Short mmCIF file of C-alpha atoms in Angstrom, two decimals:
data_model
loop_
_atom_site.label_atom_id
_atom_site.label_comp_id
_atom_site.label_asym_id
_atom_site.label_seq_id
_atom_site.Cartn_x
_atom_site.Cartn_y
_atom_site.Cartn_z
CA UNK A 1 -17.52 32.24 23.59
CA UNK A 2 -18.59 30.75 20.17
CA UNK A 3 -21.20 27.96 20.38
CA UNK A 4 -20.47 27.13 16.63
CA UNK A 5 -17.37 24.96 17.57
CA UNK A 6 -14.96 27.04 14.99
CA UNK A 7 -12.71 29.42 15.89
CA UNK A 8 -10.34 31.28 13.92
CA UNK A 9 -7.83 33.67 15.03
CA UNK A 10 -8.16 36.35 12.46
CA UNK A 11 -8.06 39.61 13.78
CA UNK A 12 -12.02 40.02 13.82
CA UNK A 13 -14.14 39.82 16.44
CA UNK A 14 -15.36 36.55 17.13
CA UNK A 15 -19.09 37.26 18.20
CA UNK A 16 -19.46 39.41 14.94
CA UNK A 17 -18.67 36.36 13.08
CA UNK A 18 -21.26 33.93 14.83
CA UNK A 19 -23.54 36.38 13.92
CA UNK A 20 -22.72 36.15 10.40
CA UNK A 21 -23.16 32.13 10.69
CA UNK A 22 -26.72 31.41 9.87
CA UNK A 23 -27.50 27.66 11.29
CA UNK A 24 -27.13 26.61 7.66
CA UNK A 25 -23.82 28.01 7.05
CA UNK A 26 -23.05 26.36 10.31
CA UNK A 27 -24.36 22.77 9.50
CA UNK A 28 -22.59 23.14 5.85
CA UNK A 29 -19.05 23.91 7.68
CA UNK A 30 -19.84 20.60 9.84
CA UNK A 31 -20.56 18.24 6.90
CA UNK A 32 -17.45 19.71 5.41
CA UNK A 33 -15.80 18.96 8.45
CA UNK A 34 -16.90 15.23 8.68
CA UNK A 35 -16.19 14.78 4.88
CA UNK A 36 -12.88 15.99 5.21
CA UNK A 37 -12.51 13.05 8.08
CA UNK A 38 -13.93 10.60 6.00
CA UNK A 39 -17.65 10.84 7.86
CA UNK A 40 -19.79 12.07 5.61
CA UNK A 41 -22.81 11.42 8.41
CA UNK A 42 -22.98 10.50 11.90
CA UNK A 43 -22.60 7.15 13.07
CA UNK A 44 -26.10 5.61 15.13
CA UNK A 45 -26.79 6.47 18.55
CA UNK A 46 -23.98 4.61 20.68
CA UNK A 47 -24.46 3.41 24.07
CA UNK A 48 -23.98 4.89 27.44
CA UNK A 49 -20.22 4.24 29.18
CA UNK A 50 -18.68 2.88 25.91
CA UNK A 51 -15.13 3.06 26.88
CA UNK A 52 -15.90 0.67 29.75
CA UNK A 53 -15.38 -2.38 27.22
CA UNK A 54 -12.26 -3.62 26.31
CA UNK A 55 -11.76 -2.90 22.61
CA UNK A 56 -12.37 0.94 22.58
CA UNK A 57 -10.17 1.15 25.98
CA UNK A 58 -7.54 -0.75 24.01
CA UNK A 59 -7.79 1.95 20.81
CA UNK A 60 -7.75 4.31 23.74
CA UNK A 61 -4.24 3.20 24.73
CA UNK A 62 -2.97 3.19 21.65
CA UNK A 63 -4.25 6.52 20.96
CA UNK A 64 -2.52 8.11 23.51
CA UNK A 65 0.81 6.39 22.82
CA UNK A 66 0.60 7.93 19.06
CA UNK A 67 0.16 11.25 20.65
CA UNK A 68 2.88 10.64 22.97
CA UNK A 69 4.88 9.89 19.68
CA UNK A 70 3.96 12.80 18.07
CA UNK A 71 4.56 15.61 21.03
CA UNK A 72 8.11 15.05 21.14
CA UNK A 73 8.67 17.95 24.29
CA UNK A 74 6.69 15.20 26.02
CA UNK A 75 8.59 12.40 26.63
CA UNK A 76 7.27 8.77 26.86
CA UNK A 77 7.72 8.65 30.65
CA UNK A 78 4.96 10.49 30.83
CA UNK A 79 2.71 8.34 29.29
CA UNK A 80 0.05 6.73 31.59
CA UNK A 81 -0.82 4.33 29.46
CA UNK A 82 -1.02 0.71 30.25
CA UNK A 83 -0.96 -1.38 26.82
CA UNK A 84 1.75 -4.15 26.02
CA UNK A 85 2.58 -3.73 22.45
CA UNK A 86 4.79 -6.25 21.24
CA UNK A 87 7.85 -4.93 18.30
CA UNK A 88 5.41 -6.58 15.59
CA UNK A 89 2.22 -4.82 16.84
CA UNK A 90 4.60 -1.56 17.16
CA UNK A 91 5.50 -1.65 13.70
CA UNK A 92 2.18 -2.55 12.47
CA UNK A 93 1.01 0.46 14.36
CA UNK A 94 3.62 3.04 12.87
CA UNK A 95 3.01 1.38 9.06
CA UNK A 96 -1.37 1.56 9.46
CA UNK A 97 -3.31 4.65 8.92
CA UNK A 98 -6.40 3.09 9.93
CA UNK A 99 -6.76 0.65 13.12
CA UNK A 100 -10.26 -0.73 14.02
CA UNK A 101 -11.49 -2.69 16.24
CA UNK A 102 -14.87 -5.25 16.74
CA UNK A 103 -16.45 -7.00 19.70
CA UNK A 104 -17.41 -10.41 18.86
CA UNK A 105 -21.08 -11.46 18.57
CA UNK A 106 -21.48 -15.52 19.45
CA UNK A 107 -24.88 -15.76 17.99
CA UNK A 108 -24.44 -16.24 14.16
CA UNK A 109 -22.39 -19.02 13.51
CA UNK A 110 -25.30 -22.26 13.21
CA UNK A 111 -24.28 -25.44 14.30
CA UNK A 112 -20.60 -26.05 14.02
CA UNK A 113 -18.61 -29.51 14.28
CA UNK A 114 -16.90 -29.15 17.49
CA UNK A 115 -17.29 -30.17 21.35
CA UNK A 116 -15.76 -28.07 24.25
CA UNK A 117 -14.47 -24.65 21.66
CA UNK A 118 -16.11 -21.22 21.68
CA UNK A 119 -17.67 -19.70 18.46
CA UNK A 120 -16.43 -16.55 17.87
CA UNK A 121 -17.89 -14.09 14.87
CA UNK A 122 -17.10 -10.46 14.17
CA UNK A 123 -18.64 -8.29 11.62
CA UNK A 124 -15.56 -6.83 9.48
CA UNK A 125 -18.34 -5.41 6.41
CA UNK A 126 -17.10 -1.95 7.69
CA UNK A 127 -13.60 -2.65 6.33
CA UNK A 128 -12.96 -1.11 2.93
CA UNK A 129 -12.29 -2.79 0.48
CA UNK A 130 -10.12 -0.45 -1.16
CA UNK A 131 -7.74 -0.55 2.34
CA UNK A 132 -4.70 -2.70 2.30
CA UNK A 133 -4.14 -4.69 5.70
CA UNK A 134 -1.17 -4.96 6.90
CA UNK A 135 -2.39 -7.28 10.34
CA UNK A 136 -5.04 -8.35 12.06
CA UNK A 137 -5.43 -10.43 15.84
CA UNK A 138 -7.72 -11.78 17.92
CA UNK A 139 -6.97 -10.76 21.32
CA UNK A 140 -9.02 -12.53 24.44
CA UNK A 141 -8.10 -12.43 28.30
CA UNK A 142 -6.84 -15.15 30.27
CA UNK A 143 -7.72 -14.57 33.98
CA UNK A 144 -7.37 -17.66 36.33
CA UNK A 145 -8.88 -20.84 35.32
CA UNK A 146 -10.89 -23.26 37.87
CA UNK A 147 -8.36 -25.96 38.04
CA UNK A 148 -5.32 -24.09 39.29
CA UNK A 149 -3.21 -27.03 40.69
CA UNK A 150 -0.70 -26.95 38.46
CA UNK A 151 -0.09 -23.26 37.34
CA UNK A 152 2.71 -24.55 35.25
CA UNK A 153 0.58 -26.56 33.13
CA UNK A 154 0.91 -25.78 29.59
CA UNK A 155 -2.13 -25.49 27.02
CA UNK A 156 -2.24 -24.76 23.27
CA UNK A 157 -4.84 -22.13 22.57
CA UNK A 158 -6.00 -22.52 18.64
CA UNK A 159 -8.00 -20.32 16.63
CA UNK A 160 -9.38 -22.56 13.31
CA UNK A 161 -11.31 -20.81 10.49
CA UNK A 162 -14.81 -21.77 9.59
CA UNK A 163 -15.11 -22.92 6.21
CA UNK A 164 -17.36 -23.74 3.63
CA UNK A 165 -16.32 -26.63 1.67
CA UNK A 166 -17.58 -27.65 -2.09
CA UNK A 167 -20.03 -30.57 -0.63
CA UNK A 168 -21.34 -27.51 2.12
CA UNK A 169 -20.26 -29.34 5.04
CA UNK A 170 -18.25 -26.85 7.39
CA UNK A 171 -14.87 -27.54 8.09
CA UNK A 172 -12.25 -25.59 10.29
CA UNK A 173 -9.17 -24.01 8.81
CA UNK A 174 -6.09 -23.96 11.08
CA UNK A 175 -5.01 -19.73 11.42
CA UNK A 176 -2.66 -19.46 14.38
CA UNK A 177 -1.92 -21.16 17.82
CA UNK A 178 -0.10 -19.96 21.00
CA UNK A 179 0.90 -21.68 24.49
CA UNK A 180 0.56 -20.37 27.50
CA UNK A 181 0.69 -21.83 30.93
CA UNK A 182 -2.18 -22.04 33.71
CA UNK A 183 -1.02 -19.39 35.75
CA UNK A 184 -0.82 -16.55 33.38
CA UNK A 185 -3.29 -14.04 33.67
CA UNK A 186 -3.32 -10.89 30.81
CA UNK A 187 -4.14 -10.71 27.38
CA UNK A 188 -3.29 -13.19 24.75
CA UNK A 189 -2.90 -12.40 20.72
CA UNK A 190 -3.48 -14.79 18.18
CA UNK A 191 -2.55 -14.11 14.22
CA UNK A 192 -5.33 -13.10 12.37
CA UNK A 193 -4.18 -11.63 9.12
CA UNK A 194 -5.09 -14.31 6.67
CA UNK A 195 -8.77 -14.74 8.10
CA UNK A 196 -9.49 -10.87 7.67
CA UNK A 197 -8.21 -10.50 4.08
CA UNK A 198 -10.26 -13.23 3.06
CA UNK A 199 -13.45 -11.53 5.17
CA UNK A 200 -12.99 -7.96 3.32
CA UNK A 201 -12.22 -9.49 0.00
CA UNK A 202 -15.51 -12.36 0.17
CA UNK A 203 -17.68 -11.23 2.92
CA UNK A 204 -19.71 -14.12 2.37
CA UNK A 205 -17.52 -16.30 3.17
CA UNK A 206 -17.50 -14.96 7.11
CA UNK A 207 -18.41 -17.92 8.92
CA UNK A 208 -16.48 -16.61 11.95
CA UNK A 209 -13.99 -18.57 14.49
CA UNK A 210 -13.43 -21.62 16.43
CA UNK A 211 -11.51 -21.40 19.81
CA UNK A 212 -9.88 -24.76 20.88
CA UNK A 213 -7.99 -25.13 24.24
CA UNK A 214 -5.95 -28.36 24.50
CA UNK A 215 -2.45 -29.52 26.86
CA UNK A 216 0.33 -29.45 24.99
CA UNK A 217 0.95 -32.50 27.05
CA UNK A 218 -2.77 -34.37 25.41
CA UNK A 219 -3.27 -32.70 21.93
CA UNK A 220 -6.31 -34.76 21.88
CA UNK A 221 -8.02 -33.84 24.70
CA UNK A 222 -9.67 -30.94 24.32
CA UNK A 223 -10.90 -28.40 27.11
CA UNK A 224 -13.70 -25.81 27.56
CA UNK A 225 -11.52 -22.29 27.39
CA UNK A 226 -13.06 -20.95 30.93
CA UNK A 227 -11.69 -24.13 32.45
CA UNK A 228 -8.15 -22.20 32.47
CA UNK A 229 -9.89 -18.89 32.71
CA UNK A 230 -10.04 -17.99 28.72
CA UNK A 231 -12.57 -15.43 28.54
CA UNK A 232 -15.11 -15.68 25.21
CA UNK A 233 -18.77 -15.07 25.94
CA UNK A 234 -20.68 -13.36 28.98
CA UNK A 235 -17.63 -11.82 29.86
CA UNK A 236 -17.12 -8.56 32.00
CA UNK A 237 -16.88 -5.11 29.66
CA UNK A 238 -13.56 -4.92 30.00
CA UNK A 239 -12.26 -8.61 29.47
CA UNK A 240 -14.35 -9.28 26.25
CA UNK A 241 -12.58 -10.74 23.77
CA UNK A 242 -11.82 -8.44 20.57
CA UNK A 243 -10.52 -8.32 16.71
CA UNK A 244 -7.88 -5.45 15.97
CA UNK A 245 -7.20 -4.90 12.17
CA UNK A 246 -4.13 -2.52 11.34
CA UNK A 247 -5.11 -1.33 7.31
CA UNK A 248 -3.29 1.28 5.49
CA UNK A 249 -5.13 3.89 3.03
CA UNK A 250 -4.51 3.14 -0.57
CA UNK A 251 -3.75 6.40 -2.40
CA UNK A 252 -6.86 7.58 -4.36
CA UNK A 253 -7.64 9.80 -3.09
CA UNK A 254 -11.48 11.13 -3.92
CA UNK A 255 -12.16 14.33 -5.88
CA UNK A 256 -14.01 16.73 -3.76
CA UNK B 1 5.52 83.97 4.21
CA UNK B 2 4.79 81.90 1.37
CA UNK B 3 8.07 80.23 2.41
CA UNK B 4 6.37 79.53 6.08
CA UNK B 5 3.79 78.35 4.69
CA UNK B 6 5.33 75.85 2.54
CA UNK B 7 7.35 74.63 5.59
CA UNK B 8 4.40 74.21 7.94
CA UNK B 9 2.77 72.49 4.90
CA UNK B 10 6.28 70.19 4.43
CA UNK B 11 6.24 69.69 8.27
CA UNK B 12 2.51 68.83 8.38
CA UNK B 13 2.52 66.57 5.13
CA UNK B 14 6.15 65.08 7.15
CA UNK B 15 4.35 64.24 10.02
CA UNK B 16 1.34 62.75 8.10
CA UNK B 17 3.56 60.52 5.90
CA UNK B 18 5.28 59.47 9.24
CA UNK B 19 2.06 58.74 10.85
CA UNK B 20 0.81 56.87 7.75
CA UNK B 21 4.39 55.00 7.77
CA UNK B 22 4.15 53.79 10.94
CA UNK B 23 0.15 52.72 10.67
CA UNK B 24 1.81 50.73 7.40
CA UNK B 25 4.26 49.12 9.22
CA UNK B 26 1.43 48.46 11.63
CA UNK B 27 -0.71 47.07 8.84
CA UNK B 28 2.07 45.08 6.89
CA UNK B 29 3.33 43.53 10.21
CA UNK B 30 -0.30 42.56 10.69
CA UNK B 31 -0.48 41.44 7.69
CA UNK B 32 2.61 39.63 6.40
CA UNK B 33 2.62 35.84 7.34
CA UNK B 34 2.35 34.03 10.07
CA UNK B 35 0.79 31.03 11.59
CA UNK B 36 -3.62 32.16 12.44
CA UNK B 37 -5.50 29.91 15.21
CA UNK B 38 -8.20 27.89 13.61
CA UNK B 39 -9.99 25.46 16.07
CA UNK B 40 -12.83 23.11 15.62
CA UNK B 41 -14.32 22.35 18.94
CA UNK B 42 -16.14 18.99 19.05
CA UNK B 43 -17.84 18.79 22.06
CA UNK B 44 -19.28 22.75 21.25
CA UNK B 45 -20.52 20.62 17.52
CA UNK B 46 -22.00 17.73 19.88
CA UNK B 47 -19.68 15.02 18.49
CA UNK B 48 -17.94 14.14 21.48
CA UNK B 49 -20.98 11.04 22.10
CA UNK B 50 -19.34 9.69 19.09
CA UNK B 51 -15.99 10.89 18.63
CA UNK B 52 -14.31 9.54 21.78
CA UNK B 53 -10.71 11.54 20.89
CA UNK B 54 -9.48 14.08 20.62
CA UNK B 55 -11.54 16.87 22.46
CA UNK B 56 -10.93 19.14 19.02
CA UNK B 57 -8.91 19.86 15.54
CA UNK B 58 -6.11 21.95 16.09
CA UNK B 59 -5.80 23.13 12.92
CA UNK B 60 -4.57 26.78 12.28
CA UNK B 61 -3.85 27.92 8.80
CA UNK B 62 -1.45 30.34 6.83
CA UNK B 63 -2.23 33.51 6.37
CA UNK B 64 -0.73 37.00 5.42
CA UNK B 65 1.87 38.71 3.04
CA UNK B 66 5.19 38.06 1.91
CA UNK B 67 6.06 41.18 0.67
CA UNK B 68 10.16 42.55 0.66
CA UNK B 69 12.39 42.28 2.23
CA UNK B 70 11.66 38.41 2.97
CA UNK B 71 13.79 38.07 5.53
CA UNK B 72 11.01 39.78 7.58
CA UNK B 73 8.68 36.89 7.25
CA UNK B 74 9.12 33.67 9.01
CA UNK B 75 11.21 30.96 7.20
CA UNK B 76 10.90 32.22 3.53
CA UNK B 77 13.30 29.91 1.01
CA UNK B 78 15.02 31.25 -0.85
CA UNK B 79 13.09 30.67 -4.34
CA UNK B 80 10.80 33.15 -2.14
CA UNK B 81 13.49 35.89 -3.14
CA UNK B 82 13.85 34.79 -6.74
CA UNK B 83 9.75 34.98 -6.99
CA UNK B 84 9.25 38.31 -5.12
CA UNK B 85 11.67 39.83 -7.68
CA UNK B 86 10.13 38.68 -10.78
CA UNK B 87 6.77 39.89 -8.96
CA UNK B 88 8.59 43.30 -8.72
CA UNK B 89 10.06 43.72 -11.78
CA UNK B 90 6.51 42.73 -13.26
CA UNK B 91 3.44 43.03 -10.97
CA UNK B 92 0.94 42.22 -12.41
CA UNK B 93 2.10 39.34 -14.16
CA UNK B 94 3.83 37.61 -11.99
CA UNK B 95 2.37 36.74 -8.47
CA UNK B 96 4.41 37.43 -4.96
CA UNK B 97 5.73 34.25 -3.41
CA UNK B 98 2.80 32.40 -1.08
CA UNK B 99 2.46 31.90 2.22
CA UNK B 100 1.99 28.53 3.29
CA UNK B 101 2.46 26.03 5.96
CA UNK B 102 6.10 25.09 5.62
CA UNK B 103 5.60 22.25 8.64
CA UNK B 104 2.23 19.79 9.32
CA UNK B 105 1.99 17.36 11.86
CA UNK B 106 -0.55 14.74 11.77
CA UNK B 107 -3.72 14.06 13.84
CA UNK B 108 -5.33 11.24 15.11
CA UNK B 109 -9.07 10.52 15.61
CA UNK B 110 -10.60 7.93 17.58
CA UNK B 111 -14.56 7.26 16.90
CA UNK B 112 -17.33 5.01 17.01
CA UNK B 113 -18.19 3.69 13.84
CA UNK B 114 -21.55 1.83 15.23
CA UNK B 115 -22.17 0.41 18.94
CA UNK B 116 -19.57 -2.08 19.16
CA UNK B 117 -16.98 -1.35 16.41
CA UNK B 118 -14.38 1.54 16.99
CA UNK B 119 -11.67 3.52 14.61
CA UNK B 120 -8.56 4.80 15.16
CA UNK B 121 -7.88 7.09 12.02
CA UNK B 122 -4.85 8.74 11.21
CA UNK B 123 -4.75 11.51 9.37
CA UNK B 124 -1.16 12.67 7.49
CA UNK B 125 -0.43 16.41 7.32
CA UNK B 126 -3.19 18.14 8.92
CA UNK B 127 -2.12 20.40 11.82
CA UNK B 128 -0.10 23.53 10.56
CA UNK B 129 3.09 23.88 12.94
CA UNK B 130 4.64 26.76 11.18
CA UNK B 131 3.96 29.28 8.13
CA UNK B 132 6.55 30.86 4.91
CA UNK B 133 6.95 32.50 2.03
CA UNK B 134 7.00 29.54 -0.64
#
């Protein structure tokens, strides 16, 4: 019946209470509410259909296996969840407190040394500092690519940090590579632990990603990534590619 | 007569004490702990645009007397026993053993922290499962 969103079980009635609650008292037991979740205000306005796009349906998934975890009576065949977590992202799961996620924007990285990649950037200044991270990964889709001859075609798919060097010029860092074949359609995760340390620790130094697509079978040739159906930019909500960082609190807990 | 009178009184003041006994039991069974329902609604708050799980905190809370015998209560320890009899042989010096949750679960929350980042947050030790004497 209560339209103040608490209720409590005490013996009283409850519409006797609400009447008690000015709109004051009402707000104050809110803020204490969000400051006890770590949201001392509201985030901006967000947009309409959200969980349409690929990284809050992912923190969806894993949401509901955590509460899967948690109610033991209900057992895991239950779940109808759909999310492939490997035994690394499983444990990085049970060891973070905190696991966020961020869309990439393309358009902030300026011009770039490179010829058929995709620029990837993702704004990790919400990360505390104080948070320790135990992972990070860039995930991105695979669906099929336009030359599908040979599905068993192999291709290395690299992810290279952008870096500053001394002179200014902009170099790429190697971070992580995987192989996958021409066929294979489904998420792929590349390592990106290293990169988002270095983001939360020098946020400056952010220059975002570089995506390279080669065959293993000509590491020189490079390829565009949608040529074997790597999805970057313009992609459909629910394929766009995605940055998942595992942190865990530190222990200092704030004074109230 | 003044006999009669003193039994009718007896009887009266027998049934009153009786009455008032079984109003106390009433009172301290109300009263003694146990697990209350506390439950902050989000969607009722207008959070749900932002918060994208759960649908509400689950939290409940402690509340209510451990008073003697423990064994009443719900999973007292047994420094409970030791504390409620210093508390008796000294009242108001020593305080009666607490009630307090003796299991918490955690909670998850899953929010928007701007338009395209999201947050799963867990948080340790926040949902009260059960209640004792401490």
């Amino acid at each position: 019946c209560s339209r103040s969103g608490i209720y409590i079980d005490n013996g009283f009635d409850q519409t006797a209470i609400e009447r008690t609650m000015t709109r004051d008292e009402k707000r104050e037991m809110e803020l204490e509410i969000l400051s006890l979740l770590g949201l001392p205000k509201r985030p901006r306005t967000i947009s309409k259909n959200p969980l349409k796009r690929s990284a809050p349906r992912f923190l969806l998934d894993i949401y509901k296996t955590l509460m899967d975890a948690d109610n033991e009576d209900d057992q895991r065949a239950k779940r109808s969840v759909d999310v492939y977590l490997s035994g690394e992202e499983q444990n990085q799961i049970d060891e973070s407190d905190i696991i966020m996620t961020f869309e990439s924007a393309n358009d902030h990285v300026p011009n770039v040394r490179h010829e058929r990649g995709k620029r990837l950037w993702f704004n990790a200044s919400d990360v505390p500092v104080a948070e320790d991270v135990v992972g990070a990964e860039l995930r991105i889709y695979k669906g099929n690519g336009k030359d599908m001859k040979n599905v068993d075609a192999v291709y290395t798919i690299t992810v290279y940090q952008l870096i500053k060097t001394d002179e200014g010029d902009k170099e790429l860092e190697y971070i992580s590579a995987t192989n996958v074949t021409a066929g294979f359609t489904g998420w792929i995760s590349l390592n990106l632990t290293r990169c988002l340390a270095t983001w939360v620790a020098f946020p400056n130094l952010n220059k975002g990603l570089y995506l390279s697509v080669h065959p293993v079978s000509r590491p020189g040739h490079e390829v565009r990534p949608e040529d074997i159906g790597v999805v970057t930019v313009k992609a459909e909500d629910e394929q766009q590619p995605f940055m998942v960082a595992f942190l865990r609190a530190a222990n200092n807990i704030k004074p109230r | 007569v003044t006999r009669e009178t003193r039994t009718k009184k007896d009887t009266f003041n027998s049934v009153m004490t009786g009455y008032s006994k079984v109003k106390n039991e009433r009172q301290d069974l109300r009263r003694s702990c146990r697990i209350e329902t506390l439950y902050i609604n989000f969607k009722d708050l207008s959070w749900t645009d932002w918060i994208i799980a759960p649908d509400g905190y689950p939290a409940f809370y402690c509340a209510g007397e451990c008073n003697f015998p423990l064994n009443a209560h719900m999973n007292a320890t047994n420094h409970a026993i030791v504390q409620t009899l210093v508390h008796l042989m000294n009242p108001l010096r020593f305080p009666k053993p607490c009630c307090a949750p003796t299991r918490l679960n955690p909670i998850s929350v899953l929010y928007y922290l701007d338009d395209h980042n999201v947050i799963l947050k867990k948080y340790k030790k926040m949902v009260v499962k059960s209640c004792g004497c401490h």
